[in-house]
Amino acid sequence: MTAVKTLDHNASRLLTPGFRLGTESPAFDDYELTFDLGHPLDLDAVRACLDETMRRFTREQGTDADVWLAPRLHHALRLTRREAAHRGLWRWLGVVFASDYVRWRWGPSEESSEDPEAAARTDRFDGPDYKHALARLWWMAELFRNGPDYTPVATALANQDIPNNLFRMDVAHHRPTVQAAVAVLDGRTGREANALAKAVNSAATTLVIDTIGPDNPLDPEAGLAWVSDPDIDPGRYFDEMPSGPEDPPAAEAAVTTMVDLLEDLLAEAPVRGRSTEDDPDEDSVELGSETSA
Amino acid sequence: MKALFPYPTLFGDVTLSVTEVAIDDEPVAGRVDVDRRVVNLYGIDRAEWETARVSVVVSAPANEIEDADAPQCVAVTNCGPSNQRVSSILAPDGGTTGRWAGEILLEREYWYAHAELRAGVVATVDGAGHRVVGNSDTWTVMFDDLPNRPVNGAIKITWVDFSDPGDDKQYLQKHSDNYVYLSIDPEEPQLFLNRSFDGLEQLLADRRRRHLDRALHDQTRASIADKTWSALFNAAIESVEVDEETGEPTWPSVEWQRTVLEALLVRMYPDKAPEEALGNAWTARNTRDNPGTLQELLAPAAAVQARAPRLLRDGIRIIANELEADEEEQTQ
């Protein structure tokens, strides 16, 4: 089984356009360090999910690929939040372990392209959690799952403005707000997703979302059981949705309250391109149910 | 900086105090730095600890709370690196109006690096519930994964033999002729000093040097600090992103990057508010007409930040005094 490692950030200088295009293969050995998690991590299962993504979808189907991969990546890559906060781990995953996937998802649509301008950007290999090709999917799944239910993750990723905006904000650490946002934005445009994210973030400076919608805490026992489970069978979930850690779902009453609040905020928020009636938004993908190839 | 609220808020201060820290239900002493508002969970003797329980008391002016409608107090702990948020609604503390107490339970597997802890007092204002009417100062909870909060006035400095740096820092070997290497890790910038550079450790280690040694010591330190601040600033400004809708630059989300920008921008644009200074710096960085403008402003700001002019003046005075003493010796 492949052993997980971290990669020192000084390896970043080797992420040349040639590496990002896949035409150069710098040696990263000097920058790799073993990473002892103290529990099994089945990187072969992760590899199987990445390979299947690249088989099922074309490079043009990036959003559909994200919707499919995020729950399965989270299911296969069993990490605690503390471990997943480690930037060096994601750097190693993006640069060494899964650079082919990063290029496939974020590189030029023509695989053979040698245009450095079209190469996947450095931050897709080695960037913050909202940019990194794999970290963004894993963290979206972690923050948008409702207990073991990954369905809201798929719904949210179908609208790429949710990972680009709401996901990056501190309010996304409050589960009832996240679940309410997914419910309110279902079927809405990307511009509405952006407008709502801003409105919630702004409202949170004068309203305390934690007292409006008190949440259930995560269950550390469930988390421990999740990362200690050595039996992952990724192929079993290629055509059906896997389930995640057995944390309690976000408090239902809190989600209901937050839905009301978010509906009000969205109704009042300035939405680009919206006058008195909703305009169709050509730039954005409509939210929908999970897409299979 | 006081936030502006479009409704009446408390005039008096909301104060958060940490009264006890318990690890795995056992109280531990010496973990609270009141002056810096830090709860330090780094370097706990029990390596495999699982939970930290932080007991807090929050107080607000009793007379104002007496008049408030449905006041409540909540402590929120938020961690950027691990995207974790925990809130604890605090209970009114006995019969004292304007005083609340409670515990914050931090399960170790959910936290990394550092988290911010803040208490907020909410009340119903003009019929609207859950309005923030007062916030405490922000405390920092330090976890053990990253020992130092990056560039909070000081950067982590590590002495390494560049000719034999060990498996995890092989890249330093390529710089074995140099005396310093700045590693701008987004998580934690670090300055490596070369132990195998003859005399450097002796020169920099002892702050109580005198005369010419002192001048060289100060100059070397200032030069390193000056270059470090400039390099960190350039890395930080590269991390600034633009809000797609407003077109305005936004502060980087990584804390040290923001700290570096705030520290230097105030020197580079002394007459501007921080956001405006950031906007100006961002524009200067992207201008094609005169790309050197930003560096022109940065150079003196970094020098002053590193106290370079003052140390140079001191050094010149020391050299002048030495020369004078030499001349007197020769004339005698």
XYZ file of C-alpha atoms in Angstrom:
625
model
C 0.000 0.000 0.000
C 1.319 3.488 -0.833
C 2.508 5.396 2.244
C 1.250 8.911 2.772
C 3.815 11.706 2.908
C 4.047 15.436 3.208
C 5.928 17.744 0.853
C 7.948 20.713 2.056
C 6.731 23.990 0.643
C 10.193 24.662 -0.806
C 9.264 22.149 -3.495
C 6.936 24.851 -4.843
C 9.745 26.299 -6.932
C 9.772 23.089 -8.971
C 6.170 23.615 -10.082
C 7.288 25.065 -13.400
C 4.916 25.478 -16.341
C 6.535 22.328 -17.743
C 5.665 20.352 -14.601
C 2.165 21.782 -14.521
C 1.678 20.773 -18.167
C 3.167 17.345 -17.512
C 6.078 17.742 -19.922
C 8.734 17.907 -17.167
C 9.243 15.551 -14.224
C 11.256 17.253 -11.488
C 12.536 15.077 -8.612
C 10.652 15.864 -5.414
C 12.404 13.238 -3.258
C 14.457 15.790 -1.311
C 11.281 17.524 -0.171
C 9.221 14.489 0.814
C 8.727 13.481 4.435
C 6.907 10.485 5.850
C 3.713 11.378 7.688
C 2.720 9.068 10.502
C -1.014 9.400 11.038
C -1.283 6.575 13.559
C -4.129 5.004 11.587
C -4.434 3.351 8.178
C -4.878 5.490 5.080
C -5.850 3.627 1.935
C -4.284 5.652 -0.859
C -5.015 2.847 -3.325
C -8.712 3.491 -2.723
C -8.142 7.201 -3.376
C -6.283 6.322 -6.579
C -9.169 4.132 -7.711
C -11.609 7.053 -7.271
C -9.379 9.461 -9.208
C -8.891 6.994 -12.062
C -12.609 6.337 -12.249
C -13.340 10.087 -12.352
C -11.002 10.524 -15.310
C -12.584 7.516 -17.011
C -16.201 8.557 -16.459
C -15.960 12.210 -17.356
C -14.319 14.316 -20.026
C -12.147 17.313 -19.224
C -15.031 19.595 -20.190
C -17.282 18.015 -17.542
C -15.418 19.507 -14.579
C -18.498 20.343 -12.511
C -20.048 16.906 -12.995
C -16.712 15.325 -12.122
C -16.526 17.363 -8.875
C -20.077 16.373 -7.943
C -19.214 12.708 -8.414
C -15.738 12.714 -6.888
C -16.103 14.840 -3.727
C -18.153 12.355 -1.640
C -16.099 9.405 -2.883
C -12.784 11.141 -2.242
C -13.911 12.020 1.295
C -15.110 8.477 1.819
C -11.765 6.994 0.677
C -9.373 9.556 2.169
C -10.070 9.027 5.894
C -8.659 12.001 7.759
C -9.581 13.922 10.883
C -9.975 17.665 10.536
C -6.713 18.132 12.401
C -4.886 15.958 9.868
C -6.643 17.526 6.906
C -5.535 20.979 8.099
C -1.947 19.993 7.303
C -0.975 21.888 4.182
C 2.103 19.711 3.497
C -0.135 16.659 3.143
C -2.253 18.299 0.436
C 0.881 19.591 -1.256
C 2.181 16.037 -1.503
C -1.162 14.724 -2.713
C -1.463 17.420 -5.377
C 2.136 17.478 -6.583
C 3.348 13.897 -6.189
C 0.431 11.534 -5.715
C -2.258 12.953 -7.964
C -0.644 15.496 -10.290
C -2.221 13.682 -13.254
C -5.681 14.342 -11.857
C -4.846 18.005 -11.130
C -3.748 18.479 -14.746
C -6.801 16.642 -16.013
C -9.223 18.769 -13.984
C -7.542 22.180 -14.194
C -5.146 21.998 -17.145
C -5.766 22.685 -20.848
C -8.686 20.902 -22.441
C -6.288 19.441 -25.028
C -4.106 16.970 -23.156
C -1.231 17.462 -25.576
C -1.221 21.261 -25.246
C 2.176 22.821 -24.547
C 0.834 26.305 -23.928
C 2.209 27.410 -20.538
C -0.624 29.917 -20.191
C -3.135 27.068 -20.271
C -1.345 24.967 -17.633
C -3.171 24.271 -14.368
C -2.325 27.058 -11.928
C 0.146 26.423 -9.138
C -2.515 26.834 -6.468
C -4.397 23.812 -7.848
C -1.361 21.669 -6.897
C -0.275 23.601 -3.832
C -2.765 26.157 -2.660
C -5.193 26.959 0.133
C -8.014 24.515 0.815
C -10.474 26.424 -1.366
C -8.138 26.284 -4.396
C -6.246 22.993 -4.134
C -7.724 20.480 -6.598
C -8.238 17.755 -3.983
C -8.444 19.719 -0.722
C -11.373 21.787 -1.976
C -13.370 18.649 -2.747
C -12.469 16.924 0.518
C -13.282 19.993 2.622
C -16.483 20.696 0.704
C -17.554 17.140 1.530
C -16.516 17.545 5.164
C -18.342 20.831 5.692
C -21.408 20.207 3.517
C -22.237 16.614 4.505
C -25.128 16.336 6.917
C -23.841 13.728 9.333
C -23.250 10.655 7.155
C -25.373 12.016 4.292
C -23.295 13.321 1.365
C -26.292 14.391 -0.739
C -25.974 18.114 0.170
C -22.315 17.986 -0.934
C -23.289 16.913 -4.436
C -26.059 19.513 -4.578
C -23.716 22.305 -3.495
C -20.906 21.375 -5.890
C -23.290 21.445 -8.833
C -23.195 25.219 -8.391
C -19.493 26.139 -8.566
C -20.180 29.532 -7.014
C -20.857 27.801 -3.682
C -17.332 26.322 -3.401
C -15.941 29.587 -4.736
C -17.665 31.810 -2.188
C -19.727 30.501 0.738
C -17.302 27.624 1.330
C -14.469 30.083 1.957
C -16.262 32.028 4.671
C -16.219 31.418 8.420
C -20.020 31.065 8.388
C -19.470 27.809 6.457
C -18.127 26.337 9.710
C -21.668 26.520 11.144
C -23.501 23.411 9.947
C -27.093 24.701 10.159
C -26.116 27.711 8.005
C -24.507 25.419 5.438
C -27.470 23.048 5.278
C -29.894 25.956 5.062
C -27.857 27.564 2.269
C -27.943 24.342 0.228
C -31.717 24.129 0.701
C -32.322 27.787 -0.178
C -30.017 27.761 -3.205
C -31.408 24.564 -4.694
C -32.412 25.514 -8.239
C -30.956 29.011 -7.974
C -28.227 30.616 -10.058
C -24.576 31.159 -9.290
C -25.158 34.890 -8.925
C -27.772 34.211 -6.293
C -25.329 31.905 -4.518
C -22.764 34.706 -4.484
C -25.279 37.263 -3.285
C -26.469 35.007 -0.481
C -22.923 34.205 0.638
C -22.147 37.893 0.959
C -25.414 38.674 2.693
C -24.941 35.898 5.274
C -21.351 36.858 5.919
C -22.344 40.457 6.406
C -25.340 39.593 8.619
C -23.065 37.474 10.824
C -21.297 40.616 12.007
C -24.477 41.847 13.732
C -26.322 38.568 14.331
C -24.945 35.584 16.224
C -25.798 32.560 14.101
C -24.797 30.267 16.968
C -27.644 31.485 19.195
C -30.131 31.695 16.322
C -29.419 28.121 15.280
C -27.661 26.146 18.034
C -26.066 23.040 16.533
C -25.314 19.510 17.707
C -21.605 18.966 18.210
C -19.724 16.460 16.051
C -19.160 13.057 17.639
C -15.452 12.375 18.248
C -16.142 8.653 18.719
C -17.720 8.485 15.277
C -14.721 10.319 13.844
C -12.301 7.882 15.460
C -14.245 4.870 14.182
C -14.293 6.426 10.715
C -10.536 6.937 10.380
C -9.743 3.559 12.012
C -11.883 1.535 9.598
C -9.446 -0.389 7.366
C -12.088 -1.810 5.019
C -12.787 0.615 2.223
C -14.162 -0.746 -1.010
C -14.357 2.251 -3.353
C -15.713 0.299 -6.330
C -18.850 -0.472 -4.372
C -19.780 3.199 -4.457
C -19.026 4.062 -8.064
C -22.714 3.874 -8.950
C -24.277 4.694 -5.615
C -23.611 7.363 -3.025
C -21.333 6.287 -0.163
C -22.089 7.352 3.393
C -19.793 9.343 5.637
C -18.852 9.461 9.329
C -21.750 8.787 11.706
C -21.823 12.275 13.210
C -25.272 13.517 14.215
C -26.904 15.609 11.480
C -27.126 19.383 11.935
C -29.877 20.270 14.436
C -33.117 20.189 12.450
C -34.804 23.063 14.255
C -31.704 25.188 13.703
C -31.680 24.391 9.980
C -35.356 25.357 9.690
C -34.707 28.665 11.465
C -31.689 29.365 9.288
C -33.666 28.584 6.114
C -36.166 31.302 7.057
C -33.391 33.768 7.785
C -31.506 32.988 4.582
C -34.664 33.244 2.478
C -35.184 36.749 3.897
C -31.562 37.709 3.324
C -31.621 36.473 -0.267
C -34.854 38.321 -0.977
C -33.222 41.572 0.139
C -29.738 40.946 -1.258
C -28.590 42.725 -4.394
C -28.156 40.038 -7.030
C -26.195 40.970 -10.110
C -28.442 40.892 -13.141
C -31.645 40.601 -11.098
C -34.128 43.406 -11.487
C -37.720 42.892 -10.450
C -37.774 39.406 -11.865
C -35.064 36.782 -11.828
C -32.953 36.802 -14.947
C -31.574 33.565 -16.236
C -27.876 33.476 -15.533
C -25.930 32.181 -18.469
C -22.635 32.030 -16.564
C -23.820 29.638 -13.948
C -24.834 26.071 -13.621
C -28.250 25.345 -12.239
C -28.343 23.326 -9.069
C -29.648 19.863 -9.543
C -29.440 16.320 -8.322
C -26.281 14.319 -8.629
C -25.146 13.656 -12.173
C -23.779 10.347 -13.266
C -21.997 9.905 -16.547
C -10.926 48.902 16.062
C -14.583 49.303 17.089
C -17.092 47.877 14.652
C -19.949 50.170 13.686
C -23.415 48.793 14.310
C -26.604 50.316 12.896
C -28.336 50.086 16.299
C -27.458 50.885 19.924
C -24.791 48.677 21.499
C -23.205 48.477 24.935
C -21.086 51.457 25.890
C -19.037 49.514 28.436
C -16.574 46.749 27.722
C -17.314 43.042 27.443
C -14.468 41.168 29.103
C -13.615 37.508 28.711
C -11.456 35.820 31.359
C -10.159 32.275 31.263
C -10.465 30.837 34.752
C -9.219 27.305 34.235
C -7.793 24.963 31.622
C -8.263 21.219 32.102
C -6.695 18.540 29.929
C -8.596 15.237 29.889
C -10.530 16.575 32.905
C -7.433 17.365 34.952
C -6.736 21.052 35.644
C -3.346 22.231 34.379
C -1.572 25.380 35.538
C 0.396 27.944 33.559
C -1.553 27.665 30.322
C -3.113 31.135 30.316
C -1.247 34.282 29.287
C -3.606 37.076 30.298
C -1.508 39.882 28.804
C -1.331 38.361 25.349
C -4.797 36.763 25.689
C -3.458 33.335 24.826
C -4.528 29.864 25.950
C -1.476 27.756 25.277
C -2.121 24.075 24.565
C 1.317 23.605 23.079
C 3.882 21.310 24.729
C 1.539 19.631 27.183
C 3.383 16.945 29.147
C 0.792 14.362 28.125
C 1.530 13.953 24.394
C -1.596 11.947 23.620
C -4.133 14.232 25.284
C -7.642 14.193 23.817
C -9.749 17.021 25.177
C -9.154 20.480 26.573
C -11.809 22.142 28.672
C -11.491 25.908 28.885
C -13.547 27.579 31.617
C -14.471 31.181 30.964
C -16.212 34.032 32.700
C -17.601 36.949 30.717
C -18.627 40.238 32.236
C -20.430 43.255 30.850
C -21.645 46.452 32.571
C -24.422 45.368 34.977
C -26.542 48.490 34.559
C -26.620 48.168 30.783
C -27.431 44.451 30.904
C -30.175 45.203 33.414
C -31.854 47.369 30.761
C -31.207 44.984 27.837
C -33.989 42.871 26.346
C -33.296 39.097 26.536
C -29.511 39.330 26.887
C -27.499 36.174 26.245
C -23.817 35.433 26.077
C -22.077 33.011 23.720
C -18.425 32.052 23.376
C -17.397 31.098 19.845
C -14.151 29.325 18.993
C -13.262 29.314 15.309
C -10.275 27.713 13.608
C -9.389 28.719 10.026
C -6.912 25.909 9.273
C -9.268 23.112 10.394
C -12.519 24.885 9.440
C -13.905 24.139 12.877
C -16.354 26.198 14.910
C -17.653 25.480 18.378
C -20.000 27.705 20.307
C -20.975 27.559 23.957
C -23.953 29.463 25.252
C -22.838 30.620 28.696
C -25.081 30.509 31.763
C -25.825 33.586 33.878
C -23.344 33.440 36.736
C -25.236 33.269 40.039
C -27.011 36.428 40.998
C -24.624 38.839 39.318
C -26.214 40.721 36.455
C -23.911 41.069 33.463
C -21.820 38.047 34.338
C -21.863 34.673 32.600
C -19.783 31.530 32.987
C -19.302 28.309 31.106
C -16.939 25.838 29.527
C -15.636 25.337 26.032
C -14.858 21.744 25.140
C -12.132 21.366 22.536
C -11.706 17.869 21.108
C -8.150 17.752 19.877
C -8.856 15.943 16.580
C -10.811 18.930 15.298
C -8.187 21.634 15.814
C -4.877 22.625 14.268
C -2.401 25.469 14.660
C -4.460 28.170 16.366
C -8.070 29.169 16.887
C -9.746 32.415 17.822
C -11.956 32.573 20.900
C -14.356 35.445 21.432
C -17.442 36.090 23.527
C -20.421 37.986 22.216
C -23.331 39.444 24.143
C -26.582 39.385 22.191
C -29.943 40.936 22.942
C -33.223 41.825 21.279
C -32.873 45.305 19.784
C -35.796 47.136 18.175
C -37.712 43.866 18.084
C -34.903 41.954 16.349
C -33.434 39.088 18.357
C -29.868 37.769 18.534
C -28.322 41.161 17.812
C -24.679 41.532 18.810
C -24.539 44.330 21.379
C -20.993 43.725 22.530
C -17.938 41.611 21.768
C -15.022 40.745 23.974
C -11.444 41.027 22.801
C -10.288 38.016 20.828
C -8.201 35.351 22.535
C -5.953 32.886 20.736
C -5.961 29.191 21.533
C -2.633 27.713 20.444
C -2.503 24.042 19.552
C 0.613 21.975 19.336
C 1.013 21.415 15.625
C 2.535 24.775 14.877
C 4.427 26.065 17.895
C 4.661 29.726 17.018
C 2.030 32.008 15.726
C 3.775 33.118 12.553
C 5.145 36.636 12.350
C 3.388 38.031 15.332
C 6.221 40.523 15.590
C 8.768 37.717 15.417
C 9.554 34.977 12.954
C 10.668 31.476 13.837
C 14.444 31.212 13.563
C 16.226 27.875 13.305
C 19.949 27.202 13.258
C 20.860 24.447 10.804
C 24.173 23.216 9.446
C 23.500 23.925 5.754
C 26.283 21.530 4.689
C 24.562 18.663 6.506
C 20.966 19.742 7.032
C 19.348 16.347 7.667
C 16.886 14.434 5.514
C 14.000 16.838 5.909
C 15.903 19.934 4.718
C 18.138 18.625 1.937
C 17.402 21.700 -0.144
C 19.479 23.824 2.239
C 22.613 22.033 1.075
C 22.493 23.990 -2.171
C 22.861 27.156 -0.108
C 25.747 26.012 2.084
C 27.882 29.010 0.985
C 25.246 31.404 2.241
C 24.571 32.354 5.847
C 20.793 32.701 5.765
C 17.810 31.143 4.020
C 14.261 32.394 4.295
C 11.613 29.730 3.840
C 8.258 31.380 3.097
C 5.990 28.472 3.961
C 2.382 29.679 3.756
C 1.711 27.976 7.097
C 4.711 29.294 8.911
C 7.591 31.308 7.486
C 10.925 30.336 8.956
C 14.380 31.817 8.866
C 17.231 29.322 8.699
C 20.659 30.486 9.802
C 23.711 28.532 8.723
C 25.523 26.998 11.674
C 28.450 26.002 9.446
C 29.094 29.611 8.418
C 32.236 30.438 10.392
C 31.663 32.878 13.226
C 28.009 33.628 12.442
C 26.550 31.909 15.472
C 28.952 33.699 17.817
C 28.272 36.993 16.083
C 24.473 36.758 16.316
C 23.999 34.810 19.500
C 25.307 37.300 22.054
C 23.321 40.501 22.287
C 25.664 41.984 24.900
C 28.425 42.791 22.466
C 30.370 45.995 22.620
C 32.133 48.411 20.305
C 32.877 47.237 16.752
C 31.575 43.747 17.409
C 28.317 45.331 18.437
C 28.122 47.369 15.233
C 28.674 44.295 13.080
C 26.206 42.279 15.148
C 23.508 44.942 14.784
C 24.159 45.466 11.091
C 23.937 41.758 10.326
C 20.724 41.382 12.291
C 19.184 44.462 10.702
C 20.166 43.359 7.225
C 18.564 39.955 7.716
C 15.430 41.488 9.223
C 15.149 44.106 6.479
C 15.367 41.530 3.687
C 13.014 39.205 5.540
C 10.298 41.832 5.928
C 10.598 42.777 2.248
C 10.410 39.171 1.090
C 7.435 38.401 3.333
C 5.651 41.519 2.128
C 6.143 40.525 -1.502
C 4.872 37.018 -0.773
C 1.890 38.413 1.109
C 0.874 40.888 -1.595
C 0.993 38.025 -4.102
C -1.635 36.291 -1.961
C -4.079 39.182 -2.129
C -7.149 38.266 -4.103
C -9.670 40.468 -5.783
C -13.359 40.311 -5.005
C -14.849 39.294 -8.318
C -17.891 41.518 -8.011
C -16.507 44.692 -6.430
C -13.046 44.462 -7.996
C -11.574 45.421 -4.611
C -8.555 43.577 -3.214
C -9.214 41.590 -0.034
C -6.884 40.798 2.863
C -5.183 37.403 2.580
C -6.817 34.718 4.709
C -3.472 33.503 6.038
C -2.866 35.352 9.244
C 0.874 36.063 8.955
C 0.360 37.472 5.489
C -2.232 39.889 6.763
C -0.049 40.798 9.763
C 2.927 41.584 7.508
C 0.809 43.692 5.166
C -0.770 45.641 8.015
C 2.595 46.270 9.670
C 4.259 47.618 6.525
C 1.339 49.310 4.752
C 0.902 51.699 7.662
C 4.509 52.793 7.129
C 4.227 52.883 3.338
C 0.960 54.829 3.281
C 0.872 56.650 6.627
C -2.078 58.866 5.655
C -4.366 56.104 4.450
C -6.802 53.803 6.203
C -5.656 50.132 6.068
C -8.112 49.095 3.326
C -7.227 52.094 1.211
C -3.507 51.397 1.669
C -4.079 47.816 0.570
C -5.923 49.078 -2.513
C -3.081 51.463 -3.363
C -0.437 48.776 -2.904
C -2.423 46.370 -5.026
C -2.776 48.926 -7.807
C 0.936 49.751 -7.589
C 1.829 46.073 -7.805
C -0.192 45.626 -10.966
C 0.711 48.818 -12.741
C 2.677 48.422 -15.933
C 3.715 52.069 -16.163
C 6.000 52.124 -13.184
C 6.354 48.699 -11.634
C 9.120 49.903 -9.285
C 6.785 52.181 -7.312
C 5.778 49.574 -4.771
C 9.367 48.477 -4.159
C 10.388 52.110 -3.743
C 7.867 52.501 -0.943
C 8.601 49.082 0.515
C 12.358 49.497 0.879
C 12.297 52.311 3.479
C 9.267 50.837 5.269
C 10.989 47.459 5.688
C 14.188 49.175 6.790
C 12.380 51.136 9.508
C 10.436 48.034 10.530
C 13.775 46.242 10.944
C 15.124 49.258 12.863
C 17.921 49.451 10.295
C 18.384 53.272 10.290
C 18.575 53.411 14.070
C 21.025 50.529 14.265
C 23.139 52.039 11.498
C 23.240 55.368 13.325
C 24.302 53.566 16.490
C 26.916 51.661 14.503
C 28.334 54.819 12.925
C 28.532 56.421 16.360
C 30.377 53.375 17.734
C 32.857 53.444 14.842
C 33.338 57.209 15.214
C 33.966 56.784 18.945
C 36.471 54.018 18.283
C 38.305 56.139 15.711
C 38.351 59.060 18.108
C 39.731 56.851 20.851
C 42.408 55.528 18.466
C 43.440 59.058 17.508
C 43.647 60.132 21.145
C 45.788 57.093 21.875
C 48.142 57.988 19.027
C 48.472 61.640 20.065
C 49.300 60.691 23.647
